[in-house]
PDB file of C-alpha atoms in Angstrom:
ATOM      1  CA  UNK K   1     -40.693   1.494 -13.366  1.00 46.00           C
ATOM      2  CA  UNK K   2     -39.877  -0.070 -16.949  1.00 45.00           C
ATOM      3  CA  UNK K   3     -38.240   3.266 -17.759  1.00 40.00           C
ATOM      4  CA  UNK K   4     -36.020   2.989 -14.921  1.00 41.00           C
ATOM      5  CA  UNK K   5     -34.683  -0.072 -15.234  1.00 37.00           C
ATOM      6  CA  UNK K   6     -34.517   0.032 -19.080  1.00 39.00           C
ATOM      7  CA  UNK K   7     -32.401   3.238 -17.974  1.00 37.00           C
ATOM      8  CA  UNK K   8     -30.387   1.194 -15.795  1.00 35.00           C
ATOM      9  CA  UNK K   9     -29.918  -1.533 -18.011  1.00 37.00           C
ATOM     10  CA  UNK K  10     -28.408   1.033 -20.271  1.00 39.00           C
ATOM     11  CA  UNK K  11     -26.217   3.000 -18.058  1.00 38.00           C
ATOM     12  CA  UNK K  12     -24.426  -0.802 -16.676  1.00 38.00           C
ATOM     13  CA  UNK K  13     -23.548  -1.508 -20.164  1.00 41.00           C
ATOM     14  CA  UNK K  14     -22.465   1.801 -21.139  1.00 37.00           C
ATOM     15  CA  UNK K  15     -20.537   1.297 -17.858  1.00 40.00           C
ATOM     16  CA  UNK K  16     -19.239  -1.908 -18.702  1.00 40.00           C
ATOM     17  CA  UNK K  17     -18.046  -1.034 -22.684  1.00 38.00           C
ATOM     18  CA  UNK K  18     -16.150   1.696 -21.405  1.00 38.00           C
ATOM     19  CA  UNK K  19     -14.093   0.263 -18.881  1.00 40.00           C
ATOM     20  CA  UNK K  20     -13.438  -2.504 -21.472  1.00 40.00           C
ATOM     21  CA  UNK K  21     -11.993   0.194 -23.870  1.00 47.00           C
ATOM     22  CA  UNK K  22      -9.347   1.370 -21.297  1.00 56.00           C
ATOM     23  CA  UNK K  23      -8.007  -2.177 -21.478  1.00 75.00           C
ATOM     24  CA  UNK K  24      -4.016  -2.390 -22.282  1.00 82.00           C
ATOM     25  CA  UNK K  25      -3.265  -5.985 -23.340  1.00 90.00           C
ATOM     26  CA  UNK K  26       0.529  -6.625 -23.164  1.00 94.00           C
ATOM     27  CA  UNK K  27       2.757  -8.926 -25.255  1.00 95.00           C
ATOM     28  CA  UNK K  28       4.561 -12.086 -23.339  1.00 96.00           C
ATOM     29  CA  UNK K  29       8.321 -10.964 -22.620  1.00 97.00           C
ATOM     30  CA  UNK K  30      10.549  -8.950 -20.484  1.00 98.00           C
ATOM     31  CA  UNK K  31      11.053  -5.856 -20.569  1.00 98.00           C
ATOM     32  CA  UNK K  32      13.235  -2.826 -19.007  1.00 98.00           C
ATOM     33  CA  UNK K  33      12.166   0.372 -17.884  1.00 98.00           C
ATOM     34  CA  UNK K  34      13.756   3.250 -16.376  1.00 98.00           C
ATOM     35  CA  UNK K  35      12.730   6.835 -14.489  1.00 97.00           C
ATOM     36  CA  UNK K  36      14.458   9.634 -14.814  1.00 96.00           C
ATOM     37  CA  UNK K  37      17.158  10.951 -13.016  1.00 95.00           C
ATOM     38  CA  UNK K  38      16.321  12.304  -9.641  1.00 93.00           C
ATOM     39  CA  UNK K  39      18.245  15.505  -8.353  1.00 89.00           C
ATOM     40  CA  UNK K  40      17.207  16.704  -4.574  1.00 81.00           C
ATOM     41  CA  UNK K  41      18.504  20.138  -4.816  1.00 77.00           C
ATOM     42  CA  UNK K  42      17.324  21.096  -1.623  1.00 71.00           C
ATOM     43  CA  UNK K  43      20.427  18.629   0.143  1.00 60.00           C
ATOM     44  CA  UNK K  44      23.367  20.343   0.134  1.00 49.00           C
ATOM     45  CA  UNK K  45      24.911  16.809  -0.556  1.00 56.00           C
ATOM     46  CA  UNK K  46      24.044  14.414  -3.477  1.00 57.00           C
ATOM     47  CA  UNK K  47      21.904  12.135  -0.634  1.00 63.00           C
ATOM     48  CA  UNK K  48      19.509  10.192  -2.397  1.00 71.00           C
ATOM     49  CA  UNK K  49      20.068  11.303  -6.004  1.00 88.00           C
ATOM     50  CA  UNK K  50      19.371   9.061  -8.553  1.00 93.00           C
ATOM     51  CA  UNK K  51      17.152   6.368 -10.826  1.00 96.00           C
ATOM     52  CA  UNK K  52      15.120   3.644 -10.500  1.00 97.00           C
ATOM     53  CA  UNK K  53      15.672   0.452 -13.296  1.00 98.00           C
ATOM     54  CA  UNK K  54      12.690  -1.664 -13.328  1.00 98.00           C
ATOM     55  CA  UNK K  55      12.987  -5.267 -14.829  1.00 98.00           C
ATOM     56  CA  UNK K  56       8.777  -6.869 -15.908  1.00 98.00           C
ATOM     57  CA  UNK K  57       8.080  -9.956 -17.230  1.00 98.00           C
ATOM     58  CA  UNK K  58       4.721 -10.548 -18.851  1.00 97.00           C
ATOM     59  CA  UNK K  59       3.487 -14.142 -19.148  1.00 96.00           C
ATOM     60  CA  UNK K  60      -0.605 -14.377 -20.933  1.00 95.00           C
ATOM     61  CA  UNK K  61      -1.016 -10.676 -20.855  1.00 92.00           C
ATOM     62  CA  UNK K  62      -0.296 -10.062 -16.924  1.00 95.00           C
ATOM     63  CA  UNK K  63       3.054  -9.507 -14.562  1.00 97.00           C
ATOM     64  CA  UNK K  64       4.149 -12.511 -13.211  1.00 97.00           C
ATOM     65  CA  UNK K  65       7.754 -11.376 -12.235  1.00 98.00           C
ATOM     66  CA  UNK K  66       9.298  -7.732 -10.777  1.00 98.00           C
ATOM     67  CA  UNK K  67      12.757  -6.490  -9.909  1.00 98.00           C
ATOM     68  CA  UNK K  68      13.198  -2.850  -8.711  1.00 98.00           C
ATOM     69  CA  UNK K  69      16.409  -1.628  -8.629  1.00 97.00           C
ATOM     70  CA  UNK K  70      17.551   2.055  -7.723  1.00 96.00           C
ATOM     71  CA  UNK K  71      21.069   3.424  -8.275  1.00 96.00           C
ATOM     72  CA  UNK K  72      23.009   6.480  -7.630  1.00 93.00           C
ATOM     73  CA  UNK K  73      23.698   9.207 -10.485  1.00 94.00           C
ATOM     74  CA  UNK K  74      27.135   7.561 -11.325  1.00 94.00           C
ATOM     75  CA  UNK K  75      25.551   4.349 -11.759  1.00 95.00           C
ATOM     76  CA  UNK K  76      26.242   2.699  -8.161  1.00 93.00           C
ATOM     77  CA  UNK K  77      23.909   0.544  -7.590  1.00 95.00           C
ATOM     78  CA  UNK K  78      21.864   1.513  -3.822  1.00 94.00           C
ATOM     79  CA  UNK K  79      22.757  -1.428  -1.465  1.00 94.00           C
ATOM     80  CA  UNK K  80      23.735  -2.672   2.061  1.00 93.00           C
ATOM     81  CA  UNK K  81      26.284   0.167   1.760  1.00 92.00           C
ATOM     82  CA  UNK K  82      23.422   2.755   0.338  1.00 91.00           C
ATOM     83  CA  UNK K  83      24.242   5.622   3.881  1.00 90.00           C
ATOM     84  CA  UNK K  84      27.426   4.604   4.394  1.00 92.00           C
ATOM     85  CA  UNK K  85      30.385   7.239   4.191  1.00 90.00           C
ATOM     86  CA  UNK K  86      33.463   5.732   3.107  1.00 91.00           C
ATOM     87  CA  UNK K  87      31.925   1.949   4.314  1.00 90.00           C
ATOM     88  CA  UNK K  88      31.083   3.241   7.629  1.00 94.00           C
ATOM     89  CA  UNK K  89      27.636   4.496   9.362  1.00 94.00           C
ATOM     90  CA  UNK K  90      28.331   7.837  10.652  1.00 92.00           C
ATOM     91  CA  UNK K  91      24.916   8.795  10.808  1.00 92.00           C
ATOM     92  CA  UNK K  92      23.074   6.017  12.223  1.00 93.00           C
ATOM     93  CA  UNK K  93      19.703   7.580  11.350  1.00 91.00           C
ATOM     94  CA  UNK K  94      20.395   8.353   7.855  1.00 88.00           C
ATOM     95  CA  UNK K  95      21.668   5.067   7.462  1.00 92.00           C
ATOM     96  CA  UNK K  96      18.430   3.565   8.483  1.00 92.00           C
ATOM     97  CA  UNK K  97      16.699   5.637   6.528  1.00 90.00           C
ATOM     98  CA  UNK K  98      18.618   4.890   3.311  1.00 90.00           C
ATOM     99  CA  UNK K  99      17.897   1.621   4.505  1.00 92.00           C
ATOM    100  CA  UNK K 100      14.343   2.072   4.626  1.00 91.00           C
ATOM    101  CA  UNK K 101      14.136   3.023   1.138  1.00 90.00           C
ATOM    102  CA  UNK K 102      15.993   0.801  -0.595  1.00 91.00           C
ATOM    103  CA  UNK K 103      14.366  -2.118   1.058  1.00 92.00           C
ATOM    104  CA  UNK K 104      10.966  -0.457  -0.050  1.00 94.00           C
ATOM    105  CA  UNK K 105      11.880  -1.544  -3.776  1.00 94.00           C
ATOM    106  CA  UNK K 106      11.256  -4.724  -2.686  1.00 94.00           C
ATOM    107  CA  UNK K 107       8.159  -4.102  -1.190  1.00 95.00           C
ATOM    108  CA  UNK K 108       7.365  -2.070  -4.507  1.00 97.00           C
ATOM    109  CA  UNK K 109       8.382  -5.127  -7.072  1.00 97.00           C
ATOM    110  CA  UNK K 110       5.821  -7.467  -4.660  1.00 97.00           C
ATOM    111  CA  UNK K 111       2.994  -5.631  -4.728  1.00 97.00           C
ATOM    112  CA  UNK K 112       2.840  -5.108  -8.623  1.00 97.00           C
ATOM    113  CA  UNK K 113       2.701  -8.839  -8.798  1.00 98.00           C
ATOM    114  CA  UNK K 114       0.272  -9.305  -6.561  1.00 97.00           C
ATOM    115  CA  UNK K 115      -1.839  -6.518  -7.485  1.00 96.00           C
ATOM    116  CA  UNK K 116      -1.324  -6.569 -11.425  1.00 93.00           C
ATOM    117  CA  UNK K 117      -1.628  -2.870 -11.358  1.00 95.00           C
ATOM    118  CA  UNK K 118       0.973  -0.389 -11.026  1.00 95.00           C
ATOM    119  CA  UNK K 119      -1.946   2.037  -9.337  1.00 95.00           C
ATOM    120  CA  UNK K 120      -2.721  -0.399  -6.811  1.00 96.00           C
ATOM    121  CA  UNK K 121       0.691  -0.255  -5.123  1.00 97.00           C
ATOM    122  CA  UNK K 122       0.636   1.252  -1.831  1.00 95.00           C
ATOM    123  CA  UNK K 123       3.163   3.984  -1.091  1.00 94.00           C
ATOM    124  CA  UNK K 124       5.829   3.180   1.914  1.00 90.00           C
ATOM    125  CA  UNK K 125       6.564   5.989   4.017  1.00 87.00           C
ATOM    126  CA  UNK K 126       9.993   7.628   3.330  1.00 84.00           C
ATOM    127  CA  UNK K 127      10.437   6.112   0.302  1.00 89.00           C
ATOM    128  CA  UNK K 128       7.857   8.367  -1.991  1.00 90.00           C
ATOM    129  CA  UNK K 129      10.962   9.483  -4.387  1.00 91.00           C
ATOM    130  CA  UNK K 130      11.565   5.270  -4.900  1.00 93.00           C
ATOM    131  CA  UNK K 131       7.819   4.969  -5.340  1.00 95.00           C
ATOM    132  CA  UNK K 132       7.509   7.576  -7.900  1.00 95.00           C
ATOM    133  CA  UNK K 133      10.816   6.456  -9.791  1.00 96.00           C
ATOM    134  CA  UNK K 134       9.283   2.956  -9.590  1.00 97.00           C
ATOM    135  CA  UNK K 135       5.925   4.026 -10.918  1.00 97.00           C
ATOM    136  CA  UNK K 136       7.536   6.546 -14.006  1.00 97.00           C
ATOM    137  CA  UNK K 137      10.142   2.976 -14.790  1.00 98.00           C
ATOM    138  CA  UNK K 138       6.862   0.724 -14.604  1.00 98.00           C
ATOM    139  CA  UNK K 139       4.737   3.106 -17.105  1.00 97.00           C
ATOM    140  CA  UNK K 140       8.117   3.148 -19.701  1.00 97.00           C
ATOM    141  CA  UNK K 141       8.399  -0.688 -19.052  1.00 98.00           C
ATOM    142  CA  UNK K 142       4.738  -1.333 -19.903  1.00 97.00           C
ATOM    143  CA  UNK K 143       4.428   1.282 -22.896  1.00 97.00           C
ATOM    144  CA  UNK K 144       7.335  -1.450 -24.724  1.00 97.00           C
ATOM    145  CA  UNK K 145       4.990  -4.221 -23.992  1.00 96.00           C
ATOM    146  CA  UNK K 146       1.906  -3.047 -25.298  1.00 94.00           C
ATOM    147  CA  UNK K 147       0.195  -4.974 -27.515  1.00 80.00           C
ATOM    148  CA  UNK K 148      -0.970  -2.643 -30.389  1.00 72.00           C
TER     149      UNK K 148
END
């Protein structure tokens, strides 16, 4: 019995050191980070092409404030217009669904201060490409602020 929970004893705070090693502490500030471009070459169109811009600030070592932001190759920045052609809906569904993803950057930004941890946000459905931009623009964001 002894052995068991001397074994125990040893295993929580083997546990417990390790999971303090994996600790990141970040330095106070804001900081900018930014995916990579996106290129859906499976559209005959350029529908949904391009980045995700991420804006962090850090206050005592955690997020306190997010902005997502995604924007189309040239730069355009993905708004109320984002699946309009020519400042009209012609395709009410696509609309929507551009729709749909931009407002999930909001979503995204939320969650990250809520959480504190960019792999405790929760996915939105049709809006995985502005998930994964947001996570890759997070990870660059928080490799600046890293407190080495």
């Amino acid at each position: 019995m002894k052995m068991r929970l001397a074994f125990l004893l040893c295993a929580l705070t083997l546990t417990a050191s390790l999971a303090s090693c994996g600790e990141v502490s970040y330095k106070d500030g804001s900081y900018e980070g930014r995916s990579a471009d996106f290129i859906n070459e499976e559209e005959s169109d350029e529908a949904g092409n391009g980045y995700g811009v991420v804006q962090l600030t850090i206050k005592d070592g955690k997020i306190t404030e997010c902005d997502y932001k995604t924007y189309e190759l040239d730069g355009t920045l993905k708004d109320e217009n984002y699946g309009k052609e020519n400042g009209e809906i012609k395709n009410k569904d696509f609309y929507q669904k551009a729709q749909r993803a931009r407002s999930a950057c909001d979503n995204y930004a939320k969650q990250l201060v809520s959480k504190g941890d960019i792999d405790e946000v929760d996915a939105v459905s049709g809006a995985t490409v502005n998930y994964n931009e947001f996570k890759e623009a997070v990870a660059e964001a928080l490799k600046k602020a890293e407190d080495k």
